Short mmCIF file of C-alpha atoms (C1' of nucleotides) in Angstrom, two decimals:
data_model
loop_
_atom_site.label_atom_id
_atom_site.label_comp_id
_atom_site.label_asym_id
_atom_site.label_seq_id
_atom_site.Cartn_x
_atom_site.Cartn_y
_atom_site.Cartn_z
CA UNK A 1 246.48 -27.27 258.90
CA UNK A 2 245.29 -23.93 256.89
CA UNK A 3 245.43 -20.90 257.90
CA UNK A 4 242.74 -18.88 258.78
CA UNK A 5 242.01 -16.83 255.19
CA UNK A 6 242.03 -20.45 253.92
CA UNK A 7 239.75 -21.43 256.21
CA UNK A 8 237.13 -18.36 256.19
CA UNK A 9 237.47 -18.21 252.14
CA UNK A 10 236.71 -22.79 251.59
CA UNK A 11 233.68 -22.44 254.37
CA UNK A 12 231.76 -18.99 252.43
CA UNK A 13 233.07 -21.38 248.94
CA UNK A 14 230.51 -23.74 250.58
CA UNK A 15 227.37 -21.43 251.74
CA UNK A 16 227.75 -20.10 248.40
CA UNK A 17 226.89 -23.16 246.90
CA UNK A 18 224.69 -23.67 248.89
CA UNK A 19 222.60 -20.81 250.09
CA UNK A 20 223.57 -18.09 247.10
CA UNK A 21 225.20 -15.42 248.04
CA UNK A 22 222.66 -13.21 249.65
CA UNK A 23 221.33 -15.83 251.98
CA UNK A 24 224.43 -16.20 253.40
CA UNK A 25 225.32 -14.60 255.85
CA UNK A 26 229.31 -13.13 257.48
CA UNK A 27 228.93 -14.40 260.33
CA UNK A 28 227.66 -17.66 259.20
CA UNK A 29 231.32 -18.05 257.63
CA UNK A 30 232.99 -17.16 259.88
CA UNK A 31 231.73 -19.27 262.92
CA UNK A 32 232.09 -22.55 260.51
CA UNK A 33 235.47 -21.61 259.87
CA UNK A 34 236.15 -21.37 263.45
CA UNK A 35 237.59 -18.16 262.86
CA UNK A 36 236.88 -14.91 264.58
CA UNK A 37 234.98 -12.44 263.39
CA UNK A 38 237.20 -9.42 263.10
CA UNK A 39 240.18 -12.14 260.75
CA UNK A 40 237.01 -11.22 258.53
CA UNK A 41 238.07 -8.21 257.66
CA UNK A 42 241.44 -7.90 258.47
CA UNK A 43 241.93 -10.69 255.51
CA UNK A 44 239.35 -9.23 253.62
CA UNK A 45 239.30 -5.12 254.17
CA UNK A 46 236.39 -4.89 250.64
CA UNK A 47 233.72 -7.07 253.29
CA UNK A 48 231.70 -9.71 251.73
CA UNK A 49 231.78 -8.25 248.38
CA UNK A 50 235.54 -8.89 248.24
CA UNK A 51 234.70 -12.33 250.01
CA UNK A 52 232.95 -13.69 247.46
CA UNK A 53 235.21 -11.98 244.54
CA UNK A 54 237.67 -14.41 245.49
CA UNK A 55 235.55 -17.43 246.74
CA UNK A 56 235.23 -17.17 242.67
CA UNK A 57 237.61 -17.42 241.56
CA UNK A 58 239.50 -19.72 243.97
CA UNK A 59 236.05 -22.44 243.43
CA UNK A 60 236.15 -21.32 239.99
CA UNK A 61 240.33 -22.62 239.51
CA UNK A 62 239.86 -25.65 241.44
CA UNK A 63 236.61 -26.76 238.96
CA UNK A 64 239.08 -26.24 236.14
CA UNK A 65 241.59 -29.04 237.58
CA UNK A 66 238.39 -30.93 238.00
CA UNK A 67 237.86 -31.13 234.54
CA UNK A 68 241.40 -31.14 233.47
CA UNK A 69 241.42 -33.91 235.64
CA UNK A 70 238.29 -35.47 234.20
CA UNK A 71 239.78 -34.99 230.35
CA UNK A 72 243.18 -35.91 230.57
CA UNK A 73 243.73 -39.71 231.80
CA UNK A 74 240.56 -40.39 229.38
CA UNK A 75 241.16 -42.72 225.72
CA UNK A 76 239.29 -40.01 224.41
CA UNK A 77 237.35 -37.09 224.85
CA UNK A 78 234.12 -38.84 224.50
CA UNK A 79 234.86 -41.10 227.28
CA UNK A 80 235.96 -37.98 229.19
CA UNK A 81 232.63 -35.82 228.37
CA UNK A 82 230.97 -39.08 229.33
CA UNK A 83 232.97 -39.43 232.79
CA UNK A 84 232.65 -35.51 233.73
CA UNK A 85 229.03 -35.55 234.31
CA UNK A 86 228.76 -39.20 235.75
CA UNK A 87 230.84 -37.67 238.25
CA UNK A 88 228.65 -35.13 238.85
CA UNK A 89 225.91 -36.51 239.03
CA UNK A 90 227.35 -39.01 241.75
CA UNK A 91 228.31 -35.90 243.29
CA UNK A 92 225.22 -34.70 242.71
CA UNK A 93 223.40 -38.00 244.71
CA UNK A 94 226.20 -38.71 246.98
CA UNK A 95 225.91 -34.82 248.04
CA UNK A 96 221.95 -35.01 248.55
CA UNK A 97 220.95 -32.86 244.91
CA UNK A 98 223.65 -30.15 247.49
CA UNK A 99 227.06 -29.79 245.47
CA UNK A 100 226.15 -29.04 242.23
CA UNK A 101 228.41 -26.19 240.31
CA UNK A 102 230.01 -23.95 242.86
CA UNK A 103 229.70 -20.70 241.06
CA UNK A 104 226.13 -20.89 239.53
CA UNK A 105 224.27 -19.50 242.59
CA UNK A 106 226.64 -16.62 242.74
CA UNK A 107 226.55 -16.02 239.19
CA UNK A 108 222.70 -15.74 238.98
CA UNK A 109 222.09 -13.98 241.65
CA UNK A 110 225.28 -11.27 240.47
CA UNK A 111 224.92 -10.25 237.50
CA UNK A 112 222.74 -7.91 237.67
CA UNK A 113 223.41 -6.89 241.00
CA UNK A 114 227.26 -6.35 241.60
CA UNK A 115 229.72 -6.00 238.94
CA UNK A 116 233.01 -6.69 240.36
CA UNK A 117 231.19 -10.07 241.15
CA UNK A 118 229.58 -10.57 237.92
CA UNK A 119 232.94 -9.47 236.74
CA UNK A 120 234.43 -12.61 238.95
CA UNK A 121 232.08 -15.74 237.65
CA UNK A 122 232.82 -14.56 233.67
CA UNK A 123 236.25 -15.05 234.66
CA UNK A 124 236.07 -17.96 235.69
CA UNK A 125 233.54 -19.00 232.79
CA UNK A 126 236.01 -18.20 230.63
CA UNK A 127 238.57 -19.75 232.00
CA UNK A 128 236.25 -23.70 231.95
CA UNK A 129 235.09 -23.15 228.20
CA UNK A 130 238.98 -22.43 227.07
CA UNK A 131 240.06 -25.13 229.00
CA UNK A 132 237.84 -27.70 227.67
CA UNK A 133 238.02 -26.62 224.28
CA UNK A 134 241.20 -27.20 224.86
CA UNK A 135 240.87 -30.47 225.12
CA UNK A 136 238.63 -30.74 222.25
CA UNK A 137 241.03 -28.84 219.92
CA UNK A 138 243.29 -31.61 221.44
CA UNK A 139 241.41 -34.84 219.73
CA UNK A 140 241.97 -33.23 216.66
CA UNK A 141 238.16 -30.72 216.74
CA UNK A 142 238.85 -26.94 215.17
CA UNK A 143 239.47 -23.74 217.15
CA UNK A 144 236.00 -22.98 216.61
CA UNK A 145 233.66 -26.34 217.15
CA UNK A 146 235.80 -26.58 219.62
CA UNK A 147 234.65 -23.55 221.84
CA UNK A 148 231.18 -24.09 220.38
CA UNK A 149 231.42 -27.50 222.04
CA UNK A 150 232.70 -26.54 225.24
CA UNK A 151 230.29 -23.22 225.67
CA UNK A 152 227.52 -25.87 225.05
CA UNK A 153 228.78 -28.66 227.03
CA UNK A 154 229.20 -26.37 230.28
CA UNK A 155 225.62 -24.52 229.30
CA UNK A 156 223.75 -28.02 228.99
CA UNK A 157 225.89 -29.36 232.68
CA UNK A 158 224.73 -26.13 234.61
CA UNK A 159 220.87 -26.22 232.69
CA UNK A 160 220.74 -30.33 234.08
CA UNK A 161 222.35 -28.82 237.60
CA UNK A 162 219.18 -27.33 238.21
CA UNK A 163 216.83 -28.89 237.33
CA UNK A 164 218.39 -31.67 238.77
CA UNK A 165 218.78 -30.02 242.52
CA UNK A 166 215.03 -28.96 241.33
CA UNK A 167 213.25 -32.45 240.57
CA UNK A 168 216.11 -34.37 243.29
CA UNK A 169 217.07 -36.50 240.42
CA UNK A 170 219.64 -36.83 237.96
CA UNK A 171 217.96 -37.83 235.26
CA UNK A 172 218.93 -34.05 234.34
CA UNK A 173 222.16 -34.64 234.34
CA UNK A 174 222.33 -38.16 232.90
CA UNK A 175 221.03 -37.24 229.62
CA UNK A 176 222.27 -33.79 229.31
CA UNK A 177 225.63 -35.81 229.09
CA UNK A 178 224.18 -38.57 226.37
CA UNK A 179 222.95 -35.15 224.55
CA UNK A 180 226.68 -34.35 225.48
CA UNK A 181 228.67 -37.07 224.12
CA UNK A 182 226.86 -37.49 221.62
CA UNK A 183 226.88 -33.79 220.48
CA UNK A 184 231.65 -33.96 220.52
CA UNK A 185 231.10 -37.72 219.54
CA UNK A 186 229.85 -36.50 215.27
CA UNK A 187 232.15 -33.41 215.91
CA UNK A 188 235.03 -35.53 215.81
CA UNK A 189 237.31 -34.96 213.15
CA UNK A 190 236.40 -38.87 210.63
CA UNK A 191 239.97 -39.70 211.65
CA UNK A 192 239.10 -38.80 215.02
CA UNK A 193 237.23 -41.23 216.00
CA UNK A 194 238.55 -44.42 217.02
CA UNK A 195 241.76 -43.06 219.22
CA UNK A 196 240.10 -39.16 219.61
CA UNK A 197 242.83 -39.09 222.83
CA UNK A 198 245.67 -39.42 220.97
CA UNK A 199 248.09 -36.41 221.69
CA UNK A 200 250.71 -37.29 218.90
CA UNK A 201 252.18 -33.63 217.91
CA UNK A 202 250.58 -31.74 220.28
CA UNK A 203 252.74 -29.68 221.85
CA UNK A 204 252.59 -28.92 226.46
CA UNK A 205 249.08 -28.11 226.94
CA UNK A 206 248.28 -24.98 228.02
CA UNK B 1 193.46 -1.94 236.37
CA UNK B 2 194.89 -5.27 238.86
CA UNK B 3 194.47 -5.77 241.66
CA UNK B 4 196.32 -5.45 245.17
CA UNK B 5 197.22 -8.90 245.95
CA UNK B 6 198.40 -8.90 241.60
CA UNK B 7 200.78 -6.16 241.71
CA UNK B 8 203.33 -7.36 244.63
CA UNK B 9 202.68 -11.46 242.83
CA UNK B 10 204.57 -9.39 239.23
CA UNK B 11 206.68 -7.20 242.11
CA UNK B 12 207.36 -10.21 243.48
CA UNK B 13 208.32 -11.47 241.00
CA UNK B 14 210.66 -9.08 239.04
CA UNK B 15 212.80 -8.87 241.74
CA UNK B 16 213.18 -12.19 242.31
CA UNK B 17 213.96 -12.77 239.21
CA UNK B 18 216.67 -9.72 238.80
CA UNK B 19 217.92 -10.51 242.64
CA UNK B 20 216.63 -13.96 243.38
CA UNK B 21 214.63 -14.92 246.36
CA UNK B 22 217.31 -13.97 249.25
CA UNK B 23 218.56 -10.73 247.70
CA UNK B 24 214.86 -9.57 247.85
CA UNK B 25 212.99 -7.89 251.06
CA UNK B 26 210.00 -7.80 251.24
CA UNK B 27 209.59 -4.05 251.41
CA UNK B 28 211.44 -3.74 248.26
CA UNK B 29 208.58 -5.16 246.63
CA UNK B 30 205.24 -3.84 248.02
CA UNK B 31 206.99 -0.35 247.02
CA UNK B 32 207.13 -1.41 243.78
CA UNK B 33 203.81 -2.43 243.20
CA UNK B 34 202.59 0.64 245.31
CA UNK B 35 200.75 -1.57 248.11
CA UNK B 36 200.56 -0.62 251.61
CA UNK B 37 203.15 -2.73 253.38
CA UNK B 38 200.26 -4.45 255.62
CA UNK B 39 198.85 -5.93 252.48
CA UNK B 40 201.42 -8.30 251.63
CA UNK B 41 200.74 -9.90 255.33
CA UNK B 42 196.92 -9.72 254.43
CA UNK B 43 196.64 -11.46 251.38
CA UNK B 44 200.24 -13.40 252.32
CA UNK B 45 199.71 -15.06 256.10
CA UNK B 46 202.60 -17.39 255.02
CA UNK B 47 204.87 -14.45 254.74
CA UNK B 48 207.99 -13.92 251.66
CA UNK B 49 207.53 -17.55 251.68
CA UNK B 50 204.06 -17.97 250.45
CA UNK B 51 204.39 -15.20 248.49
CA UNK B 52 207.37 -16.50 246.97
CA UNK B 53 205.83 -20.14 246.04
CA UNK B 54 203.22 -18.19 243.86
CA UNK B 55 205.09 -16.12 242.31
CA UNK B 56 206.89 -19.26 241.34
CA UNK B 57 204.11 -20.87 239.64
CA UNK B 58 202.88 -17.87 238.77
CA UNK B 59 206.19 -17.24 236.86
CA UNK B 60 205.96 -21.08 235.87
CA UNK B 61 202.57 -21.28 235.01
CA UNK B 62 203.36 -17.52 231.90
CA UNK B 63 205.92 -19.34 230.37
CA UNK B 64 204.21 -23.05 230.18
CA UNK B 65 202.38 -20.38 228.02
CA UNK B 66 204.86 -19.50 226.05
CA UNK B 67 206.52 -22.07 225.59
CA UNK B 68 202.97 -23.31 223.77
CA UNK B 69 202.54 -19.40 222.50
CA UNK B 70 206.08 -19.57 219.84
CA UNK B 71 205.50 -24.08 219.47
CA UNK B 72 201.20 -23.98 219.03
CA UNK B 73 202.06 -21.49 215.02
CA UNK B 74 205.83 -23.10 214.60
CA UNK B 75 205.56 -24.81 210.92
CA UNK B 76 206.92 -27.00 212.69
CA UNK B 77 208.63 -28.40 215.98
CA UNK B 78 212.55 -27.69 214.55
CA UNK B 79 211.69 -24.43 213.34
CA UNK B 80 209.79 -23.61 216.93
CA UNK B 81 212.51 -24.73 218.88
CA UNK B 82 214.95 -23.34 216.62
CA UNK B 83 212.01 -19.82 217.71
CA UNK B 84 212.34 -20.08 221.31
CA UNK B 85 215.43 -19.73 221.61
CA UNK B 86 216.01 -16.89 219.31
CA UNK B 87 213.68 -15.30 221.40
CA UNK B 88 214.72 -16.38 224.51
CA UNK B 89 218.54 -14.35 223.15
CA UNK B 90 216.58 -11.54 221.95
CA UNK B 91 214.71 -11.03 225.08
CA UNK B 92 218.31 -11.21 227.52
CA UNK B 93 219.45 -8.45 225.17
CA UNK B 94 216.99 -6.04 225.22
CA UNK B 95 216.76 -6.55 228.60
CA UNK B 96 220.29 -5.95 228.97
CA UNK B 97 220.65 -10.00 230.15
CA UNK B 98 218.65 -9.24 233.48
CA UNK B 99 215.32 -11.76 232.44
CA UNK B 100 216.21 -15.00 231.50
CA UNK B 101 214.31 -17.73 233.44
CA UNK B 102 211.97 -16.12 235.97
CA UNK B 103 212.71 -19.08 238.93
CA UNK B 104 216.10 -20.55 237.86
CA UNK B 105 217.65 -17.99 240.18
CA UNK B 106 214.95 -19.50 243.23
CA UNK B 107 215.11 -22.75 241.95
CA UNK B 108 219.42 -23.28 242.97
CA UNK B 109 218.76 -20.93 246.39
CA UNK B 110 216.00 -22.79 247.74
CA UNK B 111 216.94 -26.59 246.40
CA UNK B 112 219.28 -27.07 249.89
CA UNK B 113 216.99 -24.12 252.08
CA UNK B 114 213.55 -24.18 251.39
CA UNK B 115 211.66 -27.70 250.76
CA UNK B 116 208.21 -25.86 250.25
CA UNK B 117 209.63 -23.36 247.31
CA UNK B 118 212.01 -25.62 246.08
CA UNK B 119 208.54 -28.42 245.70
CA UNK B 120 207.12 -25.34 243.75
CA UNK B 121 209.75 -24.77 241.30
CA UNK B 122 209.67 -28.82 240.86
CA UNK B 123 206.21 -28.38 239.94
CA UNK B 124 206.98 -25.71 237.24
CA UNK B 125 209.79 -27.62 235.32
CA UNK B 126 208.20 -30.74 236.03
CA UNK B 127 205.31 -27.89 233.19
CA UNK B 128 207.22 -27.22 231.37
CA UNK B 129 208.63 -30.22 230.71
CA UNK B 130 204.82 -31.68 230.42
CA UNK B 131 204.59 -29.00 227.84
CA UNK B 132 207.32 -28.92 225.14
CA UNK B 133 207.06 -33.08 225.28
CA UNK B 134 203.67 -32.92 224.51
CA UNK B 135 204.84 -30.86 221.42
CA UNK B 136 207.55 -33.09 220.94
CA UNK B 137 205.33 -35.96 220.40
CA UNK B 138 203.12 -34.15 218.22
CA UNK B 139 205.28 -34.35 216.26
CA UNK B 140 205.98 -38.05 215.77
CA UNK B 141 208.56 -38.65 218.77
CA UNK B 142 207.74 -41.44 220.94
CA UNK B 143 206.78 -40.37 224.18
CA UNK B 144 210.30 -41.60 226.38
CA UNK B 145 212.48 -39.37 223.65
CA UNK B 146 209.86 -36.19 223.80
CA UNK B 147 210.69 -35.89 227.43
CA UNK B 148 214.62 -36.49 226.99
CA UNK B 149 214.64 -34.22 224.63
CA UNK B 150 212.61 -31.60 226.52
CA UNK B 151 214.43 -31.99 229.18
CA UNK B 152 217.46 -31.22 227.55
CA UNK B 153 216.12 -28.63 225.65
CA UNK B 154 215.22 -27.10 228.77
CA UNK B 155 218.85 -28.16 230.41
CA UNK B 156 220.63 -26.38 227.52
CA UNK B 157 218.04 -22.93 227.57
CA UNK B 158 218.94 -22.55 231.41
CA UNK B 159 222.53 -23.60 231.23
CA UNK B 160 222.87 -20.35 228.26
CA UNK B 161 221.11 -18.27 230.77
CA UNK B 162 223.50 -18.50 233.42
CA UNK B 163 226.90 -18.49 230.50
CA UNK B 164 225.00 -15.44 228.75
CA UNK B 165 224.07 -13.90 231.68
CA UNK B 166 227.84 -13.97 233.61
CA UNK B 167 229.78 -13.51 230.09
CA UNK B 168 226.49 -10.73 228.96
CA UNK B 169 226.81 -11.77 225.44
CA UNK B 170 224.44 -13.85 223.91
CA UNK B 171 226.88 -16.66 222.10
CA UNK B 172 226.05 -19.36 224.76
CA UNK B 173 222.55 -19.71 224.15
CA UNK B 174 222.76 -19.26 220.37
CA UNK B 175 224.94 -22.16 220.18
CA UNK B 176 222.67 -24.15 222.78
CA UNK B 177 219.51 -23.06 220.37
CA UNK B 178 221.74 -24.39 217.60
CA UNK B 179 223.05 -28.09 219.45
CA UNK B 180 219.04 -28.17 220.89
CA UNK B 181 217.57 -27.73 217.18
CA UNK B 182 220.52 -30.40 215.65
CA UNK B 183 219.44 -32.39 218.78
CA UNK B 184 215.23 -32.45 218.13
CA UNK B 185 215.60 -32.51 213.54
CA UNK B 186 217.64 -36.25 213.70
CA UNK B 187 215.27 -37.49 217.07
CA UNK B 188 211.97 -37.13 214.44
CA UNK B 189 210.85 -39.88 212.62
CA UNK B 190 212.06 -39.85 208.42
CA UNK B 191 209.18 -38.83 207.19
CA UNK B 192 208.39 -35.97 210.13
CA UNK B 193 211.93 -34.14 209.12
CA UNK B 194 209.88 -32.53 205.94
CA UNK B 195 206.66 -32.14 207.12
CA UNK B 196 206.64 -32.58 211.09
CA UNK B 197 204.99 -29.84 212.46
CA UNK B 198 201.23 -31.55 210.29
CA UNK B 199 199.12 -31.96 213.51
CA UNK B 200 196.61 -34.38 211.16
CA UNK B 201 194.86 -36.95 213.26
CA UNK B 202 196.16 -35.52 216.59
CA UNK B 203 193.86 -35.71 219.08
CA UNK B 204 193.56 -32.02 221.14
CA UNK B 205 196.61 -30.35 222.60
CA UNK B 206 196.75 -31.35 226.23
"C1'" DG C 1 191.79 -3.59 252.95
"C1'" DT C 2 194.58 -0.43 254.35
"C1'" DC C 3 196.96 2.80 257.99
"C1'" DT C 4 200.73 3.78 261.23
"C1'" DA C 5 203.36 2.53 264.60
"C1'" DT C 6 206.54 -1.03 266.31
"C1'" DA C 7 208.86 -5.46 267.65
"C1'" DC C 8 212.30 -8.41 267.14
"C1'" DT C 9 216.10 -9.92 264.79
"C1'" DT C 10 220.28 -10.36 261.48
"C1'" DT C 11 222.67 -8.38 258.21
"C1'" DG C 12 227.34 -6.29 257.44
"C1'" DA C 13 230.64 -3.69 259.78
"C1'" DT C 14 233.66 -0.44 262.43
"C1'" DA C 15 236.10 1.11 267.21
"C1'" DG C 16 239.58 0.66 271.16
"C1'" DA C 17 241.45 -2.40 274.32
"C1'" DC C 18 245.47 -6.00 274.02
"C1'" DG D 1 245.46 -10.92 264.36
"C1'" DT D 2 242.30 -12.01 267.58
"C1'" DC D 3 239.48 -10.24 272.00
"C1'" DT D 4 234.97 -7.30 273.26
"C1'" DA D 5 231.84 -4.87 272.70
"C1'" DT D 6 228.62 -1.76 270.55
"C1'" DC D 7 226.67 0.82 265.66
"C1'" DA D 8 223.54 1.84 262.52
"C1'" DA D 9 220.45 -0.35 258.71
"C1'" DA D 10 217.92 -3.15 256.22
"C1'" DG D 11 215.34 -7.49 257.28
"C1'" DT D 12 210.76 -10.15 258.32
"C1'" DA D 13 206.88 -9.77 260.76
"C1'" DT D 14 202.78 -7.98 264.08
"C1'" DA D 15 199.29 -5.17 266.44
"C1'" DG D 16 195.69 -2.15 266.24
"C1'" DA D 17 193.06 1.68 265.14
"C1'" DC D 18 190.39 3.26 260.76
#
DNA sequence: GTCTATACTTTGATAGAC
DNA sequence: GTCTATCAAAGTATAGAC
């Protein structure tokens, strides 16, 4: 049984992802969370903005776990990237194109309207970039190139989400996935193209 | 002197792009447009949603013109793509990371909340895809591959916008631009890699 | 087409009893 | 921590005179 505070955070996360930050009312959030209205301001004295910031960081941390969950067991990074995009496409389809990135809508909304929230989204994106880059480095890619690939992969996914949700088609995600996969493959060191996922000699991750 | 109706559309476009659809009030729009409040419902009997739909289509048409404006005079499509991303990065920087895609924020907001607006964003994205694909075809790329490249380029740009606005850095746009440029280059037919922009024998465009 | 005024709803947020 | 009641403000939208 999740606590009231957690239920509010979960509920907020769902609404913000699907309807955006400005488009979601705090009353709607607490109602769906089966929480008393006053609890919102009890747990989040900073009101909607504090709730938004915590939702962003919480959703961001969960998505980072998902990245690791896909990359770690994969035989190599190329397969991991492919699986990542394929999984995203499947989630998109199953949710009727509602569930894509948990913070992209908020990120665009608040980028020029709320510094605290903008910073929260920036921290999350930075954590994803670091996380993905780490996996690329472990595949033998240079630090600099690994970060570029990570930024590029996340950008391709985010942009594909925008198109796929608007067009109601998984085509953009699939095309972006193919492109990202190809980019990662061509960035692998020669020796790594056959067994890129090998983690011999690497210290514990992160 | 622009008409009242046009001023309202322009004003709405600016606010929607920067603050999103739900985050912008109609009063704010007409006030900034120096238009009487009643004019809004005179010109847009469908209220905010009709205004939103027209803003989306209007902004989309203008951005399509921008695509053509960048691609047409470029010596080749590779240069065109590079210029396109560089221009976007410059606009982003000059506007303090406020002006990126005119409809991306709205697109994510309405994808699961308003079918009329979602359809408007879908039409716009489809027009951009067709427009960009046309330029790629003229460079000798197959119809199917040209569409894929167009989708991919737009997705990379949209996603890079999300990251760049959140991180307040042009790095993502530049990295995505480099990747998109490379993808287009490698898709060119052998004979076209030296003189890809040559439009000999092509019929009038669009 | 524009003006003033207003209806109605929802918003985020608070007070005070329990 | 939760309840009920309530607040002021902002939201969209409309009416009717000019």
